[in-house]
Short mmCIF file of C-alpha atoms and ligand atoms in Angstrom, two decimals:
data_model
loop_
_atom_site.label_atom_id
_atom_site.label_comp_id
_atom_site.label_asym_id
_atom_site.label_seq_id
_atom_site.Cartn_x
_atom_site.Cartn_y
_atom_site.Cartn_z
CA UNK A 29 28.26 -6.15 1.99
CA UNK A 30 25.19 -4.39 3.49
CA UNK A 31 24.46 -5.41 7.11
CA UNK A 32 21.18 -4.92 8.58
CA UNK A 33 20.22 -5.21 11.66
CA UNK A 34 16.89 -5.14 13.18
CA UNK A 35 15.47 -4.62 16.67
CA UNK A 36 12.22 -4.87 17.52
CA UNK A 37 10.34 -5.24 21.01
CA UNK A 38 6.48 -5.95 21.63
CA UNK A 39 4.67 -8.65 23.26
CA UNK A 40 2.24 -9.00 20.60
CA UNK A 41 1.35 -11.50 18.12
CA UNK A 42 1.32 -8.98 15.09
CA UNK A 43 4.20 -7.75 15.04
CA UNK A 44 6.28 -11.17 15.78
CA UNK A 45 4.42 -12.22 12.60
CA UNK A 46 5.51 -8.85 10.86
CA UNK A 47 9.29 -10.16 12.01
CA UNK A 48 9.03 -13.07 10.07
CA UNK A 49 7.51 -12.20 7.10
CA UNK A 50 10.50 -9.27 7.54
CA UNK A 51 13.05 -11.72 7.12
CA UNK A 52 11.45 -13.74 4.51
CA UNK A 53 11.47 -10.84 2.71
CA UNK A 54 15.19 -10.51 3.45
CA UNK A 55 16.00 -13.90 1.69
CA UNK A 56 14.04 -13.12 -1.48
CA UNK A 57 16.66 -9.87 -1.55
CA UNK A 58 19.45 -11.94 -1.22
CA UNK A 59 18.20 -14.49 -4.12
CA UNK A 60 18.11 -11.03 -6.15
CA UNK A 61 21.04 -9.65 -5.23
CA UNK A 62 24.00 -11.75 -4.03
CA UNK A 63 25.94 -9.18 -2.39
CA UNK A 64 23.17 -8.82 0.41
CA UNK A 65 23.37 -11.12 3.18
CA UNK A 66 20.66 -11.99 6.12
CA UNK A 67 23.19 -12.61 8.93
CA UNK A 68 20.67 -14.74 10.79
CA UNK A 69 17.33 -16.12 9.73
CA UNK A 70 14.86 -19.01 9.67
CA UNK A 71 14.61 -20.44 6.18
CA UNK A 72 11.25 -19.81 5.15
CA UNK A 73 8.98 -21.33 2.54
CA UNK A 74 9.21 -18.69 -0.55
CA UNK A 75 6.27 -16.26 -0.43
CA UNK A 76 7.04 -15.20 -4.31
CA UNK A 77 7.01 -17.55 -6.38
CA UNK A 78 7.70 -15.15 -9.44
CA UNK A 79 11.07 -15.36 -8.13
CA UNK A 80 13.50 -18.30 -9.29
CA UNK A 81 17.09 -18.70 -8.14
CA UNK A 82 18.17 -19.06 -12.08
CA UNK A 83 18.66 -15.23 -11.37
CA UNK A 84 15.50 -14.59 -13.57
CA UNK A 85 12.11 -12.54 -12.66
CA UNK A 86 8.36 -13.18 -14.05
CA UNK A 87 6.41 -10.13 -13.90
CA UNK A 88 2.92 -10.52 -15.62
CA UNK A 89 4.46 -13.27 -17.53
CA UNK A 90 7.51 -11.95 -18.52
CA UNK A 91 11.25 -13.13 -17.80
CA UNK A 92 13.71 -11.05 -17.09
CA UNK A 93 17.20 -11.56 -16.75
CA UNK A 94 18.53 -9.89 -13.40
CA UNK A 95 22.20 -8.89 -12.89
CA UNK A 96 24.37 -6.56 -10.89
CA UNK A 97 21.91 -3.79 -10.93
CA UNK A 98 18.93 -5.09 -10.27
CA UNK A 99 17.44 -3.52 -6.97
CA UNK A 100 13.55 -4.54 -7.05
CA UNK A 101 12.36 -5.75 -4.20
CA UNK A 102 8.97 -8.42 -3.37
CA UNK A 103 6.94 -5.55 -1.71
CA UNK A 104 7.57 -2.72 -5.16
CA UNK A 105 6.47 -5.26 -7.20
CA UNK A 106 3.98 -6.63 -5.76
CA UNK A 107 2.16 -3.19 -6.41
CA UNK A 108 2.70 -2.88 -9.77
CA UNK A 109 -0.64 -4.41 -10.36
CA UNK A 110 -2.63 -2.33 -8.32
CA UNK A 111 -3.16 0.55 -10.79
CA UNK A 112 -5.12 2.92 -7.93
CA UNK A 113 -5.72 5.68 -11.02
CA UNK A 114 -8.13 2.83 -12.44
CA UNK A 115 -9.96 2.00 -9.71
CA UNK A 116 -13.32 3.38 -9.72
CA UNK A 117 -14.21 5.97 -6.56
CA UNK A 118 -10.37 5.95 -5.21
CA UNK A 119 -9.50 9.59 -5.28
CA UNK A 120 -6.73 9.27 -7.39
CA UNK A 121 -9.25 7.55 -10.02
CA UNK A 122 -11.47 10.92 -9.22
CA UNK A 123 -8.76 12.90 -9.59
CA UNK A 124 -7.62 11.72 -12.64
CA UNK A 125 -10.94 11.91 -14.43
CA UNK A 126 -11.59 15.27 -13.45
CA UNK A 127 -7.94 16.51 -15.17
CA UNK A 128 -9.28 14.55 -18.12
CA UNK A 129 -12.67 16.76 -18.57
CA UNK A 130 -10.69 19.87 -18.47
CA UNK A 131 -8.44 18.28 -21.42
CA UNK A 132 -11.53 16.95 -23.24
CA UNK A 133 -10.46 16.73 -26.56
CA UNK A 134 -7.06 14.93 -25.93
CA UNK A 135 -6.31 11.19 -26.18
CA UNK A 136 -5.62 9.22 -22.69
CA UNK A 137 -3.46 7.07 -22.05
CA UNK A 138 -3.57 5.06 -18.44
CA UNK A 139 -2.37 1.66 -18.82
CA UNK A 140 1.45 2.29 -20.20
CA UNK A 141 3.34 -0.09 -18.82
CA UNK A 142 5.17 0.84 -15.48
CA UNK A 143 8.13 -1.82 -16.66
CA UNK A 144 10.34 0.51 -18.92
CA UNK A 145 13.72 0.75 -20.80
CA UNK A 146 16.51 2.61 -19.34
CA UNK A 147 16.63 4.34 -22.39
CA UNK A 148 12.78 5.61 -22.62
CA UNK A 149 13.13 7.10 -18.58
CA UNK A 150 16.50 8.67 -18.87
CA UNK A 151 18.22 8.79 -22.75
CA UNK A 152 15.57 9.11 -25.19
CA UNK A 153 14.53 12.69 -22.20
CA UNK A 154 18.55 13.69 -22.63
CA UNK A 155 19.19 12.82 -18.89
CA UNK A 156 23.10 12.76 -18.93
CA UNK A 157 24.86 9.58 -17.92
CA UNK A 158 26.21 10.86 -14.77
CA UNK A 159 22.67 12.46 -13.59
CA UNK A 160 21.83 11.63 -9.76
CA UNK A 161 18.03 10.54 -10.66
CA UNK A 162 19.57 7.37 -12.47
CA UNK A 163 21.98 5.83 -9.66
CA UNK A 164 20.42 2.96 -7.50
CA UNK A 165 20.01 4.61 -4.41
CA UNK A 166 17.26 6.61 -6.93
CA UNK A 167 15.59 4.48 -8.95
CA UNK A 168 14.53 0.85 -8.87
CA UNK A 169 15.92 -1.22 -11.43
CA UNK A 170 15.18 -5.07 -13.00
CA UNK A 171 18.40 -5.44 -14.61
CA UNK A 172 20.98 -3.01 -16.49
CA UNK A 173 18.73 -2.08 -19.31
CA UNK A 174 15.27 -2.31 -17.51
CA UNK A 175 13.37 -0.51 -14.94
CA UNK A 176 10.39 0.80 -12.95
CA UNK A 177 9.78 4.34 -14.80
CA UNK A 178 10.46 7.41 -12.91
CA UNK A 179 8.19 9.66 -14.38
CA UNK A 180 4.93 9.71 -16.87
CA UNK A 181 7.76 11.55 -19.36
CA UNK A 182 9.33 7.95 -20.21
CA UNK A 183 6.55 7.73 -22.43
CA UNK A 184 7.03 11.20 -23.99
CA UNK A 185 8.71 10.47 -27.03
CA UNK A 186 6.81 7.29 -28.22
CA UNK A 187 3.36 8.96 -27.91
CA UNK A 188 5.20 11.96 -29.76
CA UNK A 189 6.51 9.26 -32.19
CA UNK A 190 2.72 8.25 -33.02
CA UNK A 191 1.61 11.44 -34.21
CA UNK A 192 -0.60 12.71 -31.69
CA UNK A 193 -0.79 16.70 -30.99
CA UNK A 194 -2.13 16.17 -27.33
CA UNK A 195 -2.37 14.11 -25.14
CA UNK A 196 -2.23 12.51 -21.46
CA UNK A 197 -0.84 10.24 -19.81
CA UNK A 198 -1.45 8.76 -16.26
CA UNK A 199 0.24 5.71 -14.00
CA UNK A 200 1.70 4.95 -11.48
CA UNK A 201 5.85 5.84 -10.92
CA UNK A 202 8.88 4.41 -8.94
CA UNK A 203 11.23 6.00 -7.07
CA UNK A 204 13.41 5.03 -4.20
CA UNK A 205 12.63 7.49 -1.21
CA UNK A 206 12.24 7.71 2.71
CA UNK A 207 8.68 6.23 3.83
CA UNK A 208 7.12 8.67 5.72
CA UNK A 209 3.85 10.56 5.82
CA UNK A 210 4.38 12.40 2.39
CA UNK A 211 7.01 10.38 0.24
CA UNK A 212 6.01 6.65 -0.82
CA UNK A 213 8.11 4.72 -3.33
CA UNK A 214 5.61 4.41 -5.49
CA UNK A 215 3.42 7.51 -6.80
CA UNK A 216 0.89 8.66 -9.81
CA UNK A 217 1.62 11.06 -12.01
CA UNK A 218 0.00 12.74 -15.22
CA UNK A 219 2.02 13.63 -17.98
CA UNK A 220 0.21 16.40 -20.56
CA UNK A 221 1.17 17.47 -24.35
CA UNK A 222 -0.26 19.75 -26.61
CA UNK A 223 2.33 20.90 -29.73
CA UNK A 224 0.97 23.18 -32.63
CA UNK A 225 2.44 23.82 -35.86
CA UNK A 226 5.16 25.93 -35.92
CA UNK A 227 4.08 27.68 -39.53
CA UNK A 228 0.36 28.90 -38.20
CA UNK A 229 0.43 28.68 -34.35
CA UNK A 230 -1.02 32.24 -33.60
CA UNK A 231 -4.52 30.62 -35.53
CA UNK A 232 -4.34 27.36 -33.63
CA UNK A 233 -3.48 28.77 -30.16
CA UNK A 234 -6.03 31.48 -30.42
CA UNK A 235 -8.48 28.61 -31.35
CA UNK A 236 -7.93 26.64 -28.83
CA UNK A 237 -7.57 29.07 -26.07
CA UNK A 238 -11.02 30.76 -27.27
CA UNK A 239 -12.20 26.91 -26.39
CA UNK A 240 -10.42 26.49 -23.23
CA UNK A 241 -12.72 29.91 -22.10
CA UNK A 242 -15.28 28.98 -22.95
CA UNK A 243 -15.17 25.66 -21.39
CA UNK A 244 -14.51 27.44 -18.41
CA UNK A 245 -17.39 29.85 -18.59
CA UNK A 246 -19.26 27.22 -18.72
CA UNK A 247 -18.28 26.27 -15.67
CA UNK A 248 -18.20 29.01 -13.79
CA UNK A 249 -21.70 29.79 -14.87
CA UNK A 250 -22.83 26.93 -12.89
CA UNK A 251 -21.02 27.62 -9.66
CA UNK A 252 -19.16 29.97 -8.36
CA UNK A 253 -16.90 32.16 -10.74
CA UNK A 254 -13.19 31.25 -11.14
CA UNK A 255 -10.82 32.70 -8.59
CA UNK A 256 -9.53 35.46 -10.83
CA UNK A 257 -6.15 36.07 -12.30
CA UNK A 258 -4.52 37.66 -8.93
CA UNK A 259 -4.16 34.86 -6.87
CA UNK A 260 -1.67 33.54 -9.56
CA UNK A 261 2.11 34.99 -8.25
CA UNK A 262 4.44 34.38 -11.81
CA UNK A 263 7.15 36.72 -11.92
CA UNK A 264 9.70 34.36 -13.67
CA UNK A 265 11.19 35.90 -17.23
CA UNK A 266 13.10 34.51 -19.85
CA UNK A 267 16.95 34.71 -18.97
CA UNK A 268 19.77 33.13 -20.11
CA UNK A 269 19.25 30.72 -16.49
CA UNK A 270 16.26 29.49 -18.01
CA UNK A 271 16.56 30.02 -21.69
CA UNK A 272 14.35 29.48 -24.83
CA UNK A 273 15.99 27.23 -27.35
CA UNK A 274 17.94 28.65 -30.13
CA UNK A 275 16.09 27.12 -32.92
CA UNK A 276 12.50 28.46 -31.43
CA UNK A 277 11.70 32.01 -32.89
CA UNK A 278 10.62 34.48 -29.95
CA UNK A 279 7.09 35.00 -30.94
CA UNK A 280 5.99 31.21 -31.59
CA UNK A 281 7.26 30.25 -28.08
CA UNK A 282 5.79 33.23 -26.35
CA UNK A 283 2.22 31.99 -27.33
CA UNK A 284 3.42 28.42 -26.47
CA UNK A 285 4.35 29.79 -23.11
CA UNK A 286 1.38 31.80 -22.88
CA UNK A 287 -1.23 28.70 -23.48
CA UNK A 288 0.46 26.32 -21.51
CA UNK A 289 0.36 28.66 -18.36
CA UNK A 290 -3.60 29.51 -19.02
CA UNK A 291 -4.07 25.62 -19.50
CA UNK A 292 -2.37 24.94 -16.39
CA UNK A 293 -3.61 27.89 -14.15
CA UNK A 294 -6.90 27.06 -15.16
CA UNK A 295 -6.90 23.92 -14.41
CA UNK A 296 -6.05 24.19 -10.64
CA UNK A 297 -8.26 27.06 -10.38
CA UNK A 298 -11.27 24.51 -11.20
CA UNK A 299 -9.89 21.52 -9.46
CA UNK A 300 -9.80 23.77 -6.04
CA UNK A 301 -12.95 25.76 -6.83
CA UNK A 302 -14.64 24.43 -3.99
CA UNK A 303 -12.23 24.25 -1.21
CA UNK A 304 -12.56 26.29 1.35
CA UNK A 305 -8.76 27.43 1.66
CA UNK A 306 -7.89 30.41 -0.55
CA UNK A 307 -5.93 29.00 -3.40
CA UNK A 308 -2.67 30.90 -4.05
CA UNK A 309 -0.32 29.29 -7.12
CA UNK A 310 3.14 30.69 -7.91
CA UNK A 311 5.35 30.10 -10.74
CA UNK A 312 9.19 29.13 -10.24
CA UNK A 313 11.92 28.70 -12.69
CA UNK A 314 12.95 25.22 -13.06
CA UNK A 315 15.46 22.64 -14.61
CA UNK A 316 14.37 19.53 -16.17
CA UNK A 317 16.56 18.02 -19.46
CA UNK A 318 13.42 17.50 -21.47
CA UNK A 319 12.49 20.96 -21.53
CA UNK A 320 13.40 24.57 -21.68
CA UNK A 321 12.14 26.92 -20.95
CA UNK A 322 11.23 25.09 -17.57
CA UNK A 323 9.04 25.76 -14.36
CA UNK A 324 7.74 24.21 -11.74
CA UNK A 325 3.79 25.37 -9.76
CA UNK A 326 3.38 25.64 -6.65
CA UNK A 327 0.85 26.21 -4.47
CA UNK A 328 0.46 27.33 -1.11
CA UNK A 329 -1.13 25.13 1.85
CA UNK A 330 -0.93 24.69 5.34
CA UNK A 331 1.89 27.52 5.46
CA UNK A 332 4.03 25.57 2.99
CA UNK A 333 4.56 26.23 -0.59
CA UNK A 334 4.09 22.66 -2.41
CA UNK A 335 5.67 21.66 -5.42
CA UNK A 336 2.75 20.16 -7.57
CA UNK A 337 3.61 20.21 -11.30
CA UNK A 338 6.95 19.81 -13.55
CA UNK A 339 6.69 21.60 -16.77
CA UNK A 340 7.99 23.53 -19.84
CA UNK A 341 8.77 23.84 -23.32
CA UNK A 342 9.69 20.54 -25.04
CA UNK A 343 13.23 19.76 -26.28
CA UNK A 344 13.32 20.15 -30.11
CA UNK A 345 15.20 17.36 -30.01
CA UNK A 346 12.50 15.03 -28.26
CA UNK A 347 9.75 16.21 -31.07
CA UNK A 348 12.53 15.68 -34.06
CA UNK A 349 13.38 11.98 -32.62
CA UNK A 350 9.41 11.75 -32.63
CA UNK A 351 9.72 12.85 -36.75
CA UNK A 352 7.49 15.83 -35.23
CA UNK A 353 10.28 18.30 -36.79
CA UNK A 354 7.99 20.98 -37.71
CA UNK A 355 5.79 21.06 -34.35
CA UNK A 356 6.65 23.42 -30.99
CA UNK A 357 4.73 22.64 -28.01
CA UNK A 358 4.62 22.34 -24.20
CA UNK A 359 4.68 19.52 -21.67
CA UNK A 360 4.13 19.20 -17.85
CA UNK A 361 3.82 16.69 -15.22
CA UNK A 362 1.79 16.70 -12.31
CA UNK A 363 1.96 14.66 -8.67
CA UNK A 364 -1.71 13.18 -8.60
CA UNK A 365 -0.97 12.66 -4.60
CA UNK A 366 -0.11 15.49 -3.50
CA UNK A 367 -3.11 17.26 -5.22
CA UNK A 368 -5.30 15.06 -3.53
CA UNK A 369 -4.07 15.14 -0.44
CA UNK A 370 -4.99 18.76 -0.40
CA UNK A 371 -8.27 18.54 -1.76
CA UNK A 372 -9.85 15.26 0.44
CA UNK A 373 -7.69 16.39 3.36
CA UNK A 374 -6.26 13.26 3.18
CA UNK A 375 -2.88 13.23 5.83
CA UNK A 376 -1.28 10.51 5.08
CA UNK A 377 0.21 9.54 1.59
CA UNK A 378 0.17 5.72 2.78
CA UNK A 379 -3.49 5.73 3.03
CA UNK A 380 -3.80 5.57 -1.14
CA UNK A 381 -2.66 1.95 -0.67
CA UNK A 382 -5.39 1.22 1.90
CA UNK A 383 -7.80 -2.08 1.27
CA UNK A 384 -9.71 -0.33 4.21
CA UNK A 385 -13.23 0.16 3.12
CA UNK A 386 -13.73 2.73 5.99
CA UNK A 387 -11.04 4.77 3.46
CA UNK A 388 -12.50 3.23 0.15
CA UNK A 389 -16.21 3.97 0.98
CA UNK A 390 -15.96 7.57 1.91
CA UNK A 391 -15.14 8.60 -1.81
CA UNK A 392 -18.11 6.63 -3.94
CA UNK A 393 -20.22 9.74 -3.41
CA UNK A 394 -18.36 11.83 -5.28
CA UNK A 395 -19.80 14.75 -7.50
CA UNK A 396 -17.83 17.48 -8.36
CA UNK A 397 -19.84 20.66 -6.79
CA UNK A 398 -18.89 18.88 -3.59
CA UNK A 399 -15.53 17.94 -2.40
CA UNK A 400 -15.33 15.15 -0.39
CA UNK A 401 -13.30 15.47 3.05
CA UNK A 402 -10.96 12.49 4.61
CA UNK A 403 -12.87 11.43 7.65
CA UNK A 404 -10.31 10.10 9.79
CA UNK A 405 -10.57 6.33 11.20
CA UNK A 406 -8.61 4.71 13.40
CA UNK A 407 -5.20 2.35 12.09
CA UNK A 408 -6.53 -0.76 13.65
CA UNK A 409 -9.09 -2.99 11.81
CA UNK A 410 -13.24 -2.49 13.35
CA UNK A 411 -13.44 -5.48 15.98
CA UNK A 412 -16.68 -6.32 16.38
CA UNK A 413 -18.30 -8.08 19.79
CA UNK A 414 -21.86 -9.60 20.45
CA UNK A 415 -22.52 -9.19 24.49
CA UNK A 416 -26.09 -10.75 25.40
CA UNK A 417 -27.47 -10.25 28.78
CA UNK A 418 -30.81 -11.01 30.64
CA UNK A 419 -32.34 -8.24 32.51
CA UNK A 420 -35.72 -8.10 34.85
CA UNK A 421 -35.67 -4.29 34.30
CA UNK A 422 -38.99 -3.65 32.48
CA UNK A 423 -37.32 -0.13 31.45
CA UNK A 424 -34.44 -1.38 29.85
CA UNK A 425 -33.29 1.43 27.49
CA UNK A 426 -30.36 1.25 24.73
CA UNK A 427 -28.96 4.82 26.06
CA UNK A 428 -28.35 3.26 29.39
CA UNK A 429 -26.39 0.38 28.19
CA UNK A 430 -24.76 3.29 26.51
CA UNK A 431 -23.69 5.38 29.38
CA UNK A 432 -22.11 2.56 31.42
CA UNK A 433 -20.05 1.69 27.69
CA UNK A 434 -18.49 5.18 27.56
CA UNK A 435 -17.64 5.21 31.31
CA UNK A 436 -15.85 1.85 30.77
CA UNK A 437 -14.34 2.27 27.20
CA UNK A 438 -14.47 5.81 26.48
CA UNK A 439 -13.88 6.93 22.75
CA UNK A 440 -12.50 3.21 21.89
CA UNK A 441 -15.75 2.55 21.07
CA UNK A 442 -17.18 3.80 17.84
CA UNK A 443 -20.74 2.49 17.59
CA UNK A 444 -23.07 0.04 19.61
CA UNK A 445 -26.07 -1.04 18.32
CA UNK A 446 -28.83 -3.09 20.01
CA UNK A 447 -29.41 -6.48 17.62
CA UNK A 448 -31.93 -7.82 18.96
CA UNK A 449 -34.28 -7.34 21.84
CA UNK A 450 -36.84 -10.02 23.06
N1 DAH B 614 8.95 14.29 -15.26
C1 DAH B 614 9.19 15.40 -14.37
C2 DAH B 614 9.35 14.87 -12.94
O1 DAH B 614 8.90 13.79 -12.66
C3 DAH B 614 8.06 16.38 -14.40
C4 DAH B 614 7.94 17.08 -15.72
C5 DAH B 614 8.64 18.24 -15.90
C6 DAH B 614 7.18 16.56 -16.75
C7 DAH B 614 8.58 18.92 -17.11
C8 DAH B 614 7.11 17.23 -17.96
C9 DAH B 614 7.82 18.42 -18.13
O2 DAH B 614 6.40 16.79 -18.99
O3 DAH B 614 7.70 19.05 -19.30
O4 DAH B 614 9.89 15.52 -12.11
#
């Protein structure tokens, strides 16, 4: 039995409100999970009515059955609908677009559903059984066989499975985590695949890397050049820590290897092109199941290295379940937040999930020679007042009204403007 106790002192109205909607969250838990008890609570009226007590769940207008594992709670899904990649002028929507024009000739895909099979996230990817990222303290699960996907990958093998030589993938992810001002439960990634055939891949790399040039010329014949090759640190190597599968002849991977890391590297190069920070990127040896060889980027901000993209050469295994026997190819995966909190500035990963327009609005001028900067507001909502006065003063002027406001309120207030005048 999980007890939870709660303690919470303030005089004001908010937050007693914040109590009780606290602990009628608490009871919708409990109807989802019996072993979880709220040792003391008013019975409230049920805010979600997707949930029943015949131990089922309606999301989007399916049922599903819950049991032992299920761990969702009200306030996960009640943001599976939000979809902030799709919403026009939110930076992740920005962000997302922009990765798309440097992948121009690949199909999208951005409205996968979030709700996934156990199988898709974690078997179909060769996660073992006993692999930390599947327990519950992890992940977020509807029942045994269902859950909130992990990662963009849980989609890997049935876009594979359709045929398609490249593509992307964006949405939002789940994972169980600490709140604070750079983990959220609920994240956007963007999954990218490009495989070649194995029989002529020097023709179709060199092809296609020719066009990745020249799309960057292009580019950086309208603005400033690209950042050239030496702010890229890569010194990993092929070992037997980080191997090359058996069944993938030296030379075909090497020019896998070689056009995934120009796709990549020059794709961060262009997103940062006009920040003002010098951009350095590193390359680190990685582990992930799906892949191998695998790496992770990084780049380097605020005196910290950040870890911004999963990638590597995909699993023969994946691309033969996918009937795509005689392809080779790369994948990767990137964190759409924590790219964009480095390029708007933006400090706080909670702000994403802001209805604020004073967050909203500052993005819908947008153009890519110009990044936009996070103007910080303050975490109440604007209160607005009306104050009318009479005055004999002939002289009345608005900047003296506006003196004796700043001695009284100092920076509290934002903005005063004079209505009317008669
Ligand atoms: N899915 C991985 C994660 O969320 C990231 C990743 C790594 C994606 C390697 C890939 C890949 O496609 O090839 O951590």
């Amino acid at each position: 039995m999980n007890r939870i106790q709660f303690s919470y002192y303030s005089s004001t109205k908010q937050l007693t409100s914040c109590y009780k909607k606290l602990f009628s969250s608490l009871q919708n838990l409990k109807s989802l999970n019996p072993s979880f008890q709220v040792l003391s609570a008013e019975t409230p009226s049920n805010p979600y009515p997707h949930v029943n007590h015949n131990k089922s769940l309606t999301i989007e207008g399916t049922s599903y059955k819950l049991d032992d594992q299920t761990n969702v709670s009200p306030s996960i899904l009640s943001k599976l609908s939000r979809n902030l990649h799709l919403q026009p002028h939110h930076p992740l929507y920005i962000l997302r677009t922009q990765i798309e024009q440097h992948f121009p000739h690949f199909s999208y895909f951005n409205t996968l559903n979030p709700i996934v099979t156990v199988q898709k996230n974690f078997d179909d990817l060769g996660f073992p059984k006993d692999h930390p990222g599947r327990s519950k303290t992890d992940s977020y699960y509807i029942n045994e066989q269902i859950m909130l996907r992990t990662h963009t990958s849980a989609h890997q093998l049935e876009i594979f499975s359709k045929m398609n030589k490249k593509f992307l993938i964006s949405g939002d992810v789940y994972r169980r985590d600490e709140i604070d001002s750079s983990h959220y439960p609920i994240f956007h990634q963007m999954e990218g695949a490009q495989i070649f055939n194995m029989q002529n891949i020097e023709q179709e790399i060199s092809e296609d890397k020719k066009y990745l040039i020249s799309l960057n010329s292009t580019i950086s014949s309208q603005k400033t050049p690209l950042r050239d090759n030496n702010e890229v640190n890569d010194d990993t190597i092929i070992s037997s820590n980080n191997p090359i599968q058996s069944c993938h002849p030296i030379e075909q991977v090497n020019y896998v290897i070689q056009h995934l890391k120009f796709s990549l590297n020059s794709l961060i190069k262009k997103l940062f092109i006009n920040h003002d920070e010098n951009l350095k990127i590193r390359w680190i040896d990685a582990y992930f199941p799906f892949t191998s060889p695998s790496w992770e980027m990084e780049i380097f901000f605020k005196g910290k290295w950040l870890e911004i993209c999963g990638c590597g050469i995909v699993e023969q295994d994946v691309l033969n379940k996918a009937g795509q026997n005689d392809k080779i190819g790369w994948a990767f995966g990137l964190g759409l937040e924590r790219i964009a909190m480095v390029l708007f500035d933006i400090p706080d990963i909670r702000l994403f999930w802001s209805h604020d327009e004073r967050f909203l609005n500052q993005f819908t001028n947008f153009n890519d020679n110009k990044i936009i900067k996070f103007q910080p507001f303050s975490k109440f909502p604007p209160c607005i007042k009306d104050i009318s006065f009479w005055l004999n003063d002939q002289d009345f002027h608005e900047n003296n009204f506006c003196e004796i406001i700043r001695d009284i309120a100092e920076d509290l207030v934002e903005d005063v403007k004079l209505v009317s005048f008669s």
